[in-house]
CSV table of C-alpha atoms and ligand atoms in Angstrom, one decimal:
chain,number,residue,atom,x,y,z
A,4,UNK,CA,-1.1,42.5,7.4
A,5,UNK,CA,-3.2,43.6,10.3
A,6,UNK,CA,-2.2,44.6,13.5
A,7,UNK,CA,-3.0,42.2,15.3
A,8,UNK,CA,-2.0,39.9,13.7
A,9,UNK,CA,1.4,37.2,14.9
A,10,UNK,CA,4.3,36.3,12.9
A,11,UNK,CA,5.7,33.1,13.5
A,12,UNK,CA,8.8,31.4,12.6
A,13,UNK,CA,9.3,27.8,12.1
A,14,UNK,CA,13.0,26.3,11.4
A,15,UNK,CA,12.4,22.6,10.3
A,16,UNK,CA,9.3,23.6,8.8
A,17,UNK,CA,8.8,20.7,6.7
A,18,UNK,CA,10.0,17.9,9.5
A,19,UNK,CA,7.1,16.1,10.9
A,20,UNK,CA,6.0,18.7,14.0
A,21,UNK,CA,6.7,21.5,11.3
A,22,UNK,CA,4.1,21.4,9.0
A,23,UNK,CA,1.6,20.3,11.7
A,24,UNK,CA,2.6,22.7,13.8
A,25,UNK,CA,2.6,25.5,10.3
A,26,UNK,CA,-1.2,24.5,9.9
A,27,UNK,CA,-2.2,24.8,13.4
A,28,UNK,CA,-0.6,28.5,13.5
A,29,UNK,CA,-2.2,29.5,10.1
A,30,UNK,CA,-5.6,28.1,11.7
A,31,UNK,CA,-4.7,30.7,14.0
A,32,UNK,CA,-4.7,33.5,11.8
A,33,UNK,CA,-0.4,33.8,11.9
A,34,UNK,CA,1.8,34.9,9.0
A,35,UNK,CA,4.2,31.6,8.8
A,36,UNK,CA,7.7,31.9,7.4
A,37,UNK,CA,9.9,28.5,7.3
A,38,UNK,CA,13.2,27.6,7.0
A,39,UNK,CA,14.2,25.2,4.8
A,40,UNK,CA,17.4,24.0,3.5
A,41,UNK,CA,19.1,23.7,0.3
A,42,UNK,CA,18.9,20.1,-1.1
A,43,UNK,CA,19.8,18.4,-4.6
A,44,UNK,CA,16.4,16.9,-4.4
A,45,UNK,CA,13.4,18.5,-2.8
A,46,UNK,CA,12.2,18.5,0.6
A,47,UNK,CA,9.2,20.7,0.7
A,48,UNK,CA,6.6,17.9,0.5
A,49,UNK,CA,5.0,17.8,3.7
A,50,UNK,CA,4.0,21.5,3.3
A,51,UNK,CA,3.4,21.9,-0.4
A,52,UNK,CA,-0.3,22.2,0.4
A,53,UNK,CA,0.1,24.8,2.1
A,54,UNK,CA,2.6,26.5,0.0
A,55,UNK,CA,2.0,29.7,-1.8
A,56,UNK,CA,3.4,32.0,-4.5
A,57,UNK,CA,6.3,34.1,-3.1
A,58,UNK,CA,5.0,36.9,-5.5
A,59,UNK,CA,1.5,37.1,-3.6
A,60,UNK,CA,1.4,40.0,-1.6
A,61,UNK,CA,-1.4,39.2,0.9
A,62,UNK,CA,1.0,36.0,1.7
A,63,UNK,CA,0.3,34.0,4.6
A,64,UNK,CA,3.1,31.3,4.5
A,65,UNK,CA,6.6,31.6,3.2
A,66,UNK,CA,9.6,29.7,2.9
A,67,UNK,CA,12.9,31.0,3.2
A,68,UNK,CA,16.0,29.4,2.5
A,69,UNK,CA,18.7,29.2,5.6
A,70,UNK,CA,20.5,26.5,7.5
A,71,UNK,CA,21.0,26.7,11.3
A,72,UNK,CA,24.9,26.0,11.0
A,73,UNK,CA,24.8,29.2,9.0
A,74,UNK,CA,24.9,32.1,11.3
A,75,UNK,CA,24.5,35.1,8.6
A,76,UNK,CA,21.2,33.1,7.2
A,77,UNK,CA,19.6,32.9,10.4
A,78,UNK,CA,20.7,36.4,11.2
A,79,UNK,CA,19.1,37.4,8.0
A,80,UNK,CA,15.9,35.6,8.1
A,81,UNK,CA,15.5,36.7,11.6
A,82,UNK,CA,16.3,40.6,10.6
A,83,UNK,CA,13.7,40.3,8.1
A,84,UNK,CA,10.9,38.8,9.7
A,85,UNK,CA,11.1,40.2,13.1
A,86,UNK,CA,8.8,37.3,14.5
A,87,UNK,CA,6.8,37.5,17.3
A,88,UNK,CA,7.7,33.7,17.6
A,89,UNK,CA,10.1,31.2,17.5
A,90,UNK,CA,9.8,27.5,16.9
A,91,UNK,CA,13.2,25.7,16.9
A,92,UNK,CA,12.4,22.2,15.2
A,93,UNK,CA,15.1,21.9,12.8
A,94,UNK,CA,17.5,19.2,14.0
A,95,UNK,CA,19.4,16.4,12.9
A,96,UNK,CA,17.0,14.6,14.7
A,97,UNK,CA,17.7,10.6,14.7
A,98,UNK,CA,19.8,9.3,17.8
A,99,UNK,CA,21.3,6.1,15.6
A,100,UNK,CA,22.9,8.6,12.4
A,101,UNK,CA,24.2,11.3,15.6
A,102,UNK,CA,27.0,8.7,16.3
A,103,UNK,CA,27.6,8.5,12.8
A,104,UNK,CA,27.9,12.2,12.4
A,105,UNK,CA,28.4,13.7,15.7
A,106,UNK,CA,30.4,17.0,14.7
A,107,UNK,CA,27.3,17.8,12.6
A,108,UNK,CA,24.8,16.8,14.7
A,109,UNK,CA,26.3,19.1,17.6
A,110,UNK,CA,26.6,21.9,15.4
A,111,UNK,CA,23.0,22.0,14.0
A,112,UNK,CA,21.2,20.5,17.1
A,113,UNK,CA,23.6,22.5,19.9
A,114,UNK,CA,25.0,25.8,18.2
A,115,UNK,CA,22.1,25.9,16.1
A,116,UNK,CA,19.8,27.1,18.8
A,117,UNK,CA,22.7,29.6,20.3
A,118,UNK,CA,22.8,30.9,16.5
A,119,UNK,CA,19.1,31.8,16.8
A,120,UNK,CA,19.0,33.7,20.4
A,121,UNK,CA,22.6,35.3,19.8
A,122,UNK,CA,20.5,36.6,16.6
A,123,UNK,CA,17.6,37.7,18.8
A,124,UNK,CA,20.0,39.7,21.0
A,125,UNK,CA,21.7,40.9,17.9
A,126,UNK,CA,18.7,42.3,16.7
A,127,UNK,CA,17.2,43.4,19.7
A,128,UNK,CA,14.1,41.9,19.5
A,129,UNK,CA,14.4,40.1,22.9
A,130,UNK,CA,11.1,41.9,24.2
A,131,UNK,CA,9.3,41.2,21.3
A,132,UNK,CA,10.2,37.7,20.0
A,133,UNK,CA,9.8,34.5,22.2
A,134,UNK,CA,11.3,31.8,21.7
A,135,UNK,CA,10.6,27.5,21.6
A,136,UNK,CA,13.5,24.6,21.8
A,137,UNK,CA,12.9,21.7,20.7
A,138,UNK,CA,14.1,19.6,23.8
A,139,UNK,CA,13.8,15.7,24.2
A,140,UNK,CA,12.5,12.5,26.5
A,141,UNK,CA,16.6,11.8,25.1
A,142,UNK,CA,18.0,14.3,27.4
A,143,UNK,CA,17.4,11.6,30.1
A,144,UNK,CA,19.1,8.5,28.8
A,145,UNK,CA,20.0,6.4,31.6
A,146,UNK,CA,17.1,7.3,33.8
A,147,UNK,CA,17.9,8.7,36.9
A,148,UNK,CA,14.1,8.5,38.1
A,149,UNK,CA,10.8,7.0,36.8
A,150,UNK,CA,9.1,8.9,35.6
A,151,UNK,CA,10.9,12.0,34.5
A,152,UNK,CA,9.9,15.5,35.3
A,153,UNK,CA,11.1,18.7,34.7
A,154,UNK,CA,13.7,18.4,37.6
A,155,UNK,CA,14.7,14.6,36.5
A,156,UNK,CA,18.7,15.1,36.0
A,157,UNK,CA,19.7,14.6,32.6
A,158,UNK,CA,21.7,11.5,31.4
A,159,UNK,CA,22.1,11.7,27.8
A,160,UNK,CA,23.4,8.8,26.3
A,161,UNK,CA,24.4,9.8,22.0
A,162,UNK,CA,25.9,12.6,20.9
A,163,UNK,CA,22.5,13.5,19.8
A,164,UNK,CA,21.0,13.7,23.5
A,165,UNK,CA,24.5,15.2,24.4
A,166,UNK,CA,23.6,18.2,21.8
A,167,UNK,CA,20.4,18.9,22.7
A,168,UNK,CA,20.6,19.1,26.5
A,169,UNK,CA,23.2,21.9,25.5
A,170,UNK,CA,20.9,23.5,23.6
A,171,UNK,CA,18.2,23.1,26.8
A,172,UNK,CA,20.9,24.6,29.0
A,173,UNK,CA,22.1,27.9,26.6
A,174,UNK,CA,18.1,27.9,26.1
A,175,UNK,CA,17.7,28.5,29.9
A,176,UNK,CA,20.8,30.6,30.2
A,177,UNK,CA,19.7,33.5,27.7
A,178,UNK,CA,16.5,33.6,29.2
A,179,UNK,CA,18.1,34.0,33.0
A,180,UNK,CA,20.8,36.5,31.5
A,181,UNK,CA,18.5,38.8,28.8
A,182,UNK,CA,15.3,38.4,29.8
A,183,UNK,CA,14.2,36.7,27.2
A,184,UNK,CA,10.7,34.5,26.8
A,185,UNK,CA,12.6,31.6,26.2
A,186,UNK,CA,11.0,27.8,26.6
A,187,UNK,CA,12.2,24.4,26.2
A,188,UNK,CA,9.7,21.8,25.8
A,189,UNK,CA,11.1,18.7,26.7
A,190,UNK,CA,8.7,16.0,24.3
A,191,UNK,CA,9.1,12.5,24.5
A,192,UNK,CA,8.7,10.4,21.0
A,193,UNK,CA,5.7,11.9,19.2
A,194,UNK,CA,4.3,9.9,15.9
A,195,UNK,CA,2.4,10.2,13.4
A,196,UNK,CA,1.4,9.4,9.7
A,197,UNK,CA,4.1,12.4,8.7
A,198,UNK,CA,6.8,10.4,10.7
A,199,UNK,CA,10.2,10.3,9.1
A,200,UNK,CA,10.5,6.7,7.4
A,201,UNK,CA,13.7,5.9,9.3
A,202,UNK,CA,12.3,5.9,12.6
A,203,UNK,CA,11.1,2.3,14.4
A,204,UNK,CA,7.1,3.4,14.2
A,205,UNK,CA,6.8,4.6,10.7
A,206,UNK,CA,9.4,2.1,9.3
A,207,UNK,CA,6.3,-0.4,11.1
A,208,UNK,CA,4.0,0.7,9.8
A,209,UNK,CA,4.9,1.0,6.2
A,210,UNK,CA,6.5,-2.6,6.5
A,211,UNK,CA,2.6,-3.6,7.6
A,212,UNK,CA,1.3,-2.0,4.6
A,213,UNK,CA,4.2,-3.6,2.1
A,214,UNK,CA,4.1,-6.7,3.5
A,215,UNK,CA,0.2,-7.1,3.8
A,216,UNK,CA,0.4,-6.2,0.0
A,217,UNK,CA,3.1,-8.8,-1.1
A,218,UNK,CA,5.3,-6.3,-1.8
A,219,UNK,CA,7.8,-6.9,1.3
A,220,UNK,CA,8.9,-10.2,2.6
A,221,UNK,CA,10.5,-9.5,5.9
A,222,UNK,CA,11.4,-6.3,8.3
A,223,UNK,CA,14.7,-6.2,9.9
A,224,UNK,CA,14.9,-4.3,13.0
A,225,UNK,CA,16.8,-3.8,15.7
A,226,UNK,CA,16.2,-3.7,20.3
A,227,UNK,CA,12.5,-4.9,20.6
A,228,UNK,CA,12.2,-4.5,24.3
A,229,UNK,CA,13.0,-0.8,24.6
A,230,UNK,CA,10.1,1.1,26.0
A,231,UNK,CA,9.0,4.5,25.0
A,232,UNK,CA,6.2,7.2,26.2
A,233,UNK,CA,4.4,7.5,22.7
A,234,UNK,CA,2.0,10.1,21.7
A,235,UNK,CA,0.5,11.7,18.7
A,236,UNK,CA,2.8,15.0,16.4
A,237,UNK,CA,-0.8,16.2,16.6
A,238,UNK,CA,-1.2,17.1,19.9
A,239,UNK,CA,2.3,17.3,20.9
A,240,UNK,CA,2.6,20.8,18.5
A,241,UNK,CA,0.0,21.8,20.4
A,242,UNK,CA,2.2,22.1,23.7
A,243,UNK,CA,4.7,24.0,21.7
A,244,UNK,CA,2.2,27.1,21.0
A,245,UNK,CA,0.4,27.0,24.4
A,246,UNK,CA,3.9,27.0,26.1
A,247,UNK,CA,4.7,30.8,24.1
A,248,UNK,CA,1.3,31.4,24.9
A,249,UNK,CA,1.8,31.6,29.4
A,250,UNK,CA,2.6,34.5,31.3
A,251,UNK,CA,6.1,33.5,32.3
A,252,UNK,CA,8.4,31.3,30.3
A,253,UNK,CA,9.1,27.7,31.6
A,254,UNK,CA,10.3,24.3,30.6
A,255,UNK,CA,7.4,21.2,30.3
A,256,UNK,CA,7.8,17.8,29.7
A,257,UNK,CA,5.1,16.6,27.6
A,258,UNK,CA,4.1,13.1,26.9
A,259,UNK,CA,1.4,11.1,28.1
A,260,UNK,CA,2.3,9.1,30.8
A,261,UNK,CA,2.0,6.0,29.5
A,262,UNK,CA,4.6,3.2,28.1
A,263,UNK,CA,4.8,1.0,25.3
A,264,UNK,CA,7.7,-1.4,24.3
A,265,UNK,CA,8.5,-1.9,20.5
A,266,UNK,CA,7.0,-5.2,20.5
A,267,UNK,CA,3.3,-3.8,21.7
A,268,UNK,CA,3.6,-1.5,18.8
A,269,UNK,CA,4.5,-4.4,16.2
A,270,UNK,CA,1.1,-6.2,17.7
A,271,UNK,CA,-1.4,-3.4,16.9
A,272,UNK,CA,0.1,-2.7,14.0
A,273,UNK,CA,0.7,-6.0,12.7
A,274,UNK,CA,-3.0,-7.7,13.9
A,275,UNK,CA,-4.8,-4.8,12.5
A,276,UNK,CA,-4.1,-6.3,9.1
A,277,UNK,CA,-4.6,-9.8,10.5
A,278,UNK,CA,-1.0,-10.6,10.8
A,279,UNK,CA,1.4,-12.0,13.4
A,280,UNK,CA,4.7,-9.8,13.5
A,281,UNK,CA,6.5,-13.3,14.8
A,282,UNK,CA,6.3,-14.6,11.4
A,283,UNK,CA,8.0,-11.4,9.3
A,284,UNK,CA,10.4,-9.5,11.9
A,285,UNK,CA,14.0,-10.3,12.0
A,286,UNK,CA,16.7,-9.1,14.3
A,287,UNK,CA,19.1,-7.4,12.6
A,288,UNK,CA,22.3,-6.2,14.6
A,289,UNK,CA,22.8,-3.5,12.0
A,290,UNK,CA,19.7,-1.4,14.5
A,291,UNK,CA,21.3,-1.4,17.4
A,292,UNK,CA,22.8,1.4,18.7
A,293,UNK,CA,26.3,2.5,20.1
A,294,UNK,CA,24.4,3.4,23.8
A,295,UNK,CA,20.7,2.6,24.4
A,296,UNK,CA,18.0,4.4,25.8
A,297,UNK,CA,16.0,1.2,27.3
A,298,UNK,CA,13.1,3.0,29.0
A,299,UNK,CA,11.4,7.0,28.9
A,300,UNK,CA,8.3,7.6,30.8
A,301,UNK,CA,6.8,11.1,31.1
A,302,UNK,CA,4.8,12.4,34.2
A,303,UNK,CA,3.2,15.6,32.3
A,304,UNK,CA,1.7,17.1,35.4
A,305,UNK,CA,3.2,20.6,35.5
A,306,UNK,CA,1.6,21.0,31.3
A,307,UNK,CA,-1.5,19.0,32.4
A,308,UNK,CA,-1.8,21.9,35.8
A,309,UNK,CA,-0.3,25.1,34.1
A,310,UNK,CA,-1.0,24.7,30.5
A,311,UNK,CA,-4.3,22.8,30.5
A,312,UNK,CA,-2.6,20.7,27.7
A,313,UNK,CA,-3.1,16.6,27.9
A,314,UNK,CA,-3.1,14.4,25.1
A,315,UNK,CA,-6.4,13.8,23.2
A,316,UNK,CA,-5.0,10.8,21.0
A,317,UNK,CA,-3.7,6.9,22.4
A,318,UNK,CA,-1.5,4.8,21.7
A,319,UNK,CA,-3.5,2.4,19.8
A,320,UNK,CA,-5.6,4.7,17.9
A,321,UNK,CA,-1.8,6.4,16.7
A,322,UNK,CA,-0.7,2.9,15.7
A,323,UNK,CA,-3.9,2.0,13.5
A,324,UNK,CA,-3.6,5.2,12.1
A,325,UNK,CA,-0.1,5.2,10.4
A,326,UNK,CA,-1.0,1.7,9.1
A,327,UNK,CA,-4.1,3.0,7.4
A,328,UNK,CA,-2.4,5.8,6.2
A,329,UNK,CA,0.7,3.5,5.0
A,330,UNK,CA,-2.1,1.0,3.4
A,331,UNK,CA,-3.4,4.0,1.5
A,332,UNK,CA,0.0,5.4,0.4
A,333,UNK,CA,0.6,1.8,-0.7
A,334,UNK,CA,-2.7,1.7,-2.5
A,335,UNK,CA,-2.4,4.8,-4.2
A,336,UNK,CA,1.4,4.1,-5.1
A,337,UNK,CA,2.3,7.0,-3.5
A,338,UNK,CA,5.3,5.5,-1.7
B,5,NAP,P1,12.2,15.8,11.6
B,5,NAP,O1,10.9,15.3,11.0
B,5,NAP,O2,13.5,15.1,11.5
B,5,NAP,O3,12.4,17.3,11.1
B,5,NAP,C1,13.6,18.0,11.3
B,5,NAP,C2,13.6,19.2,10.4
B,5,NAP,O4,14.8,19.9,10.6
B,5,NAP,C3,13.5,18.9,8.9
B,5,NAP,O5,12.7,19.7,8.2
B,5,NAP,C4,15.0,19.1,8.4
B,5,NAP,O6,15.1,19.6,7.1
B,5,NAP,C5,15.3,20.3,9.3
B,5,NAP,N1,16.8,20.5,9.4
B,5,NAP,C6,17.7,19.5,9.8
B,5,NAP,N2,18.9,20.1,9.8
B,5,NAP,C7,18.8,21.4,9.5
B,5,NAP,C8,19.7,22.5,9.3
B,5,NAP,N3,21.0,22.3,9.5
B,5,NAP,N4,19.2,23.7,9.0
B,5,NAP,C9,17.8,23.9,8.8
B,5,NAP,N5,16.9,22.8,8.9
B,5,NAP,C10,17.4,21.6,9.2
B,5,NAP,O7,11.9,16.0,13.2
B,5,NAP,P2,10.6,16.1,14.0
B,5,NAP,O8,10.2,14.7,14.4
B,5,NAP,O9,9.6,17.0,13.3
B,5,NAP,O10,11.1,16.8,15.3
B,5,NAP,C11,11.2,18.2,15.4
B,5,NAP,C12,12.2,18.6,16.5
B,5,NAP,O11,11.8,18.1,17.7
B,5,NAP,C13,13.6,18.2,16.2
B,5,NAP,O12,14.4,19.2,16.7
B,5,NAP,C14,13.7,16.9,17.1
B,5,NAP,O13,15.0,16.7,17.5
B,5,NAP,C15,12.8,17.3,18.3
B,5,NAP,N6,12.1,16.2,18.9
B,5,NAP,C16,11.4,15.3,18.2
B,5,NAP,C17,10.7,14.3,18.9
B,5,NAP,C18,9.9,13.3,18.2
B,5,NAP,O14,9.5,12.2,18.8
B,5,NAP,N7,9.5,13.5,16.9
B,5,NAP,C19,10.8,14.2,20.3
B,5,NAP,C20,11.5,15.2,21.0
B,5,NAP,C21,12.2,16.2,20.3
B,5,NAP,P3,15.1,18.5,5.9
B,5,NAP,O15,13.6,18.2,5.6
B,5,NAP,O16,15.8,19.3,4.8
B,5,NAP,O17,15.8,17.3,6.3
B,6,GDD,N1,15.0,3.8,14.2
B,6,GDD,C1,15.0,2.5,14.6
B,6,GDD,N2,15.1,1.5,13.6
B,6,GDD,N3,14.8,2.2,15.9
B,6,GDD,C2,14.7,0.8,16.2
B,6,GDD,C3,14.8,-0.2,15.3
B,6,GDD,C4,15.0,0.2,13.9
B,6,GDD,O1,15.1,-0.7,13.0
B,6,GDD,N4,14.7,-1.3,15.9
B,6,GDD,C5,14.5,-1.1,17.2
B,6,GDD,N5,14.5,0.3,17.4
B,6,GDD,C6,14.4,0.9,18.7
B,6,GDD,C7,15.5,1.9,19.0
B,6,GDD,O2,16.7,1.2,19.4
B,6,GDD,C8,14.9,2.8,20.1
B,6,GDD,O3,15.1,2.2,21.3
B,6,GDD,C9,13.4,2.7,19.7
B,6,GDD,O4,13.2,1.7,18.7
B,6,GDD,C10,12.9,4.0,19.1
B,6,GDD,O5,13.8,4.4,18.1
B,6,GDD,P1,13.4,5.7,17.1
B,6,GDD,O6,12.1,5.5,16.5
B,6,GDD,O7,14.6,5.9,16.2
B,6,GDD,O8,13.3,6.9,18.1
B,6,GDD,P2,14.2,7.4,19.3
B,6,GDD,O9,13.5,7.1,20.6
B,6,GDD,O10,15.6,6.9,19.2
B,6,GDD,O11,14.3,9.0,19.0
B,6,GDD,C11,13.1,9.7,18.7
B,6,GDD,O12,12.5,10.2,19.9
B,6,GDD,C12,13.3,11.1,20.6
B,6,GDD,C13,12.4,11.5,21.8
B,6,GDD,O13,12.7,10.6,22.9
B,6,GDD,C14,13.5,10.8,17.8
B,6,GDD,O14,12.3,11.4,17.3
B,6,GDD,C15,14.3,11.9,18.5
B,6,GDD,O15,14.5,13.0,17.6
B,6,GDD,C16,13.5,12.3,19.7
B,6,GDD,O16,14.3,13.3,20.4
């Protein structure tokens, strides 16, 4: 290792931001570690093509195995590592299953972050390590203004949303009390062709891809008029490094300013393969939720002024591009 260069650490490494965000660091020149958790089948494959023997010594990614409701792993992994950075991305992140487990889900996606600074403090490594939440567009809920900022009140409306704007809160907290370089980015829905297959975009765009190649008959889904502020995992990840990467730590919101409802994305997707959604999509009341979020609109100034960030990808081009990526996963029988 050389001086100079950073060692990151990414909990969730193999979510969708994750690995996008695991290959943007090692473009960097980083050391990556991840977390990933024990599962009976395994869940490594959206960085196995980045992985690399744990026996290599000039390593320059590693996983490690931990769980952020475990506080000795994450004390551990932290001890060992002594990062110079932080990502938080491991979650239970999907609003509909919080209500379905909401103990869980406010243990990994509240106490989970606390585990991680507490561990910071533990160690001492509050002037060296900084540290990135994972916030969310979620926080707001039923919005209190349109559209949000960083001093929008939060309304969170799932146990999911509830979780998380602890975690923004203890987030904020430890960096007031220690000192520490401490950021939550708060990032409204971000997509991509990595997205998890349960959420309303990707389970779209795979649908498209079945459907255009007679191997799906209908899609069942759930509220078609909610409206979110939809951008691309691509750029979104880079926020998350830019925001360690300031002077002073702070709290963005990052999106792109611009709203879509769940119909508008059926249309692209759906006409890009020549189809009309009308004729395949059923409402199913299995998809709607407890609470909804009707409406998220980001105004991204503050990370368009102080972090020169803004989004390089729209909404359209993110659409076609999980259906061409789901038409060549279908192709290839990959899925
Ligand atoms: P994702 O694809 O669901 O990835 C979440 C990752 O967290 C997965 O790798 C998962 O591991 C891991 N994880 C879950 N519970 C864990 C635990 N107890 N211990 C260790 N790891 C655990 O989510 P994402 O879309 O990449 O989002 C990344 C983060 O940003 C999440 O915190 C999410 O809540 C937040 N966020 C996402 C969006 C968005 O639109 N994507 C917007 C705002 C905020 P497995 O692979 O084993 O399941
Ligand atoms: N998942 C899903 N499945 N959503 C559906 C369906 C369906 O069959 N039908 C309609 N929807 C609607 C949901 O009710 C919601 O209003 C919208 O589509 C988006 O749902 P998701 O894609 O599940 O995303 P989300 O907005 O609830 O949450 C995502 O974005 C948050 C940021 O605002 C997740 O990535 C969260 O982790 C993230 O914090």
């Amino acid at each position: 290792m050389k001086n100079n260069q950073k060692i990151a650490l990414i909990t969730g490494v193999n979510g969708q931001d994750g690995a996008y965000l695991a290959e943007l660091l090692l473009k960097k020149n980083y050391i990556v570690h991840g977390v990933k958790r024990r599962s009976s089948s395994i869940n490594t494959f959206r960085v196995d093509h980045i992985y690399q023997d744990p026996h290599e010594k000039n390593y320059k990614f590693r996983l490690h195995y931990g769980d952020i409701t475990d506080s000795s792993s994450v004390s551990s992994i932290i001890k060992k590592t002594k990062p110079d950075e932080i990502y938080n991305l491991a979650a239970q992140s999907h609003v509909a299953v919080s209500f379905e487990v909401p103990e869980y889900t406010a243990n990994a996606d509240a106490l989970g972050p606390l585990r991680i600074l507490e561990a910071i403090k533990f160690h001492k490594l509050q002037n060296k390590t900084k540290f990135y939440q994972a916030g969310t567009s979620e926080m707001f809920g039923k919005v209190q203004q349109t559209p949000q900022t960083e001093k929008t009140p939060f309304y969170p409306k799932s146990p999911y949303a509830v979780s998380k704007v602890y975690a923004h809160w203890i987030t904020k907290n430890y960096r007031e009390s220690y000192n520490m370089f401490a950021c939550n980015g708060i990032l409204f829905n971000h997509e991509s062709p990595r997205r998890g297959f349960e959420f309303v975009t990707r389970k779209i765009s795979l649908a498209v891809a079945k459907i255009k190649n007679n191997l799906q008959k209908e899609l069942r889904l759930g509220n078609l008029e909610a409206k979110r502020d939809w951008g691309h995992a691509r750029d979104y990840i880079e926020a998350m490094w830019l925001m360690l990467q300031q002077n002073d730590p702070e709290d963005y919101v990052i999106g792109t300013g611009e709203q879509h409802s769940v119909k508008e994305f059926l249309e692209i997707a759906f006409n890009h393969v020549n189809l009309n959604y009308q004729d395949y999509v059923k409402i199913d009341k299995a998809f709607f939720r407890p609470a909804e979020v009707e409406t998220l609109l980001a105004d991204p100034f503050n990370a368009k002024k102080k972090l020169k960030w803004s989004p390089k990808i729209n909404f359209e081009n993110l659409v076609k591009e999980m259906v061409e990526s789901d038409l060549k996963n279908v192709k290839d029988k990959v899925i």
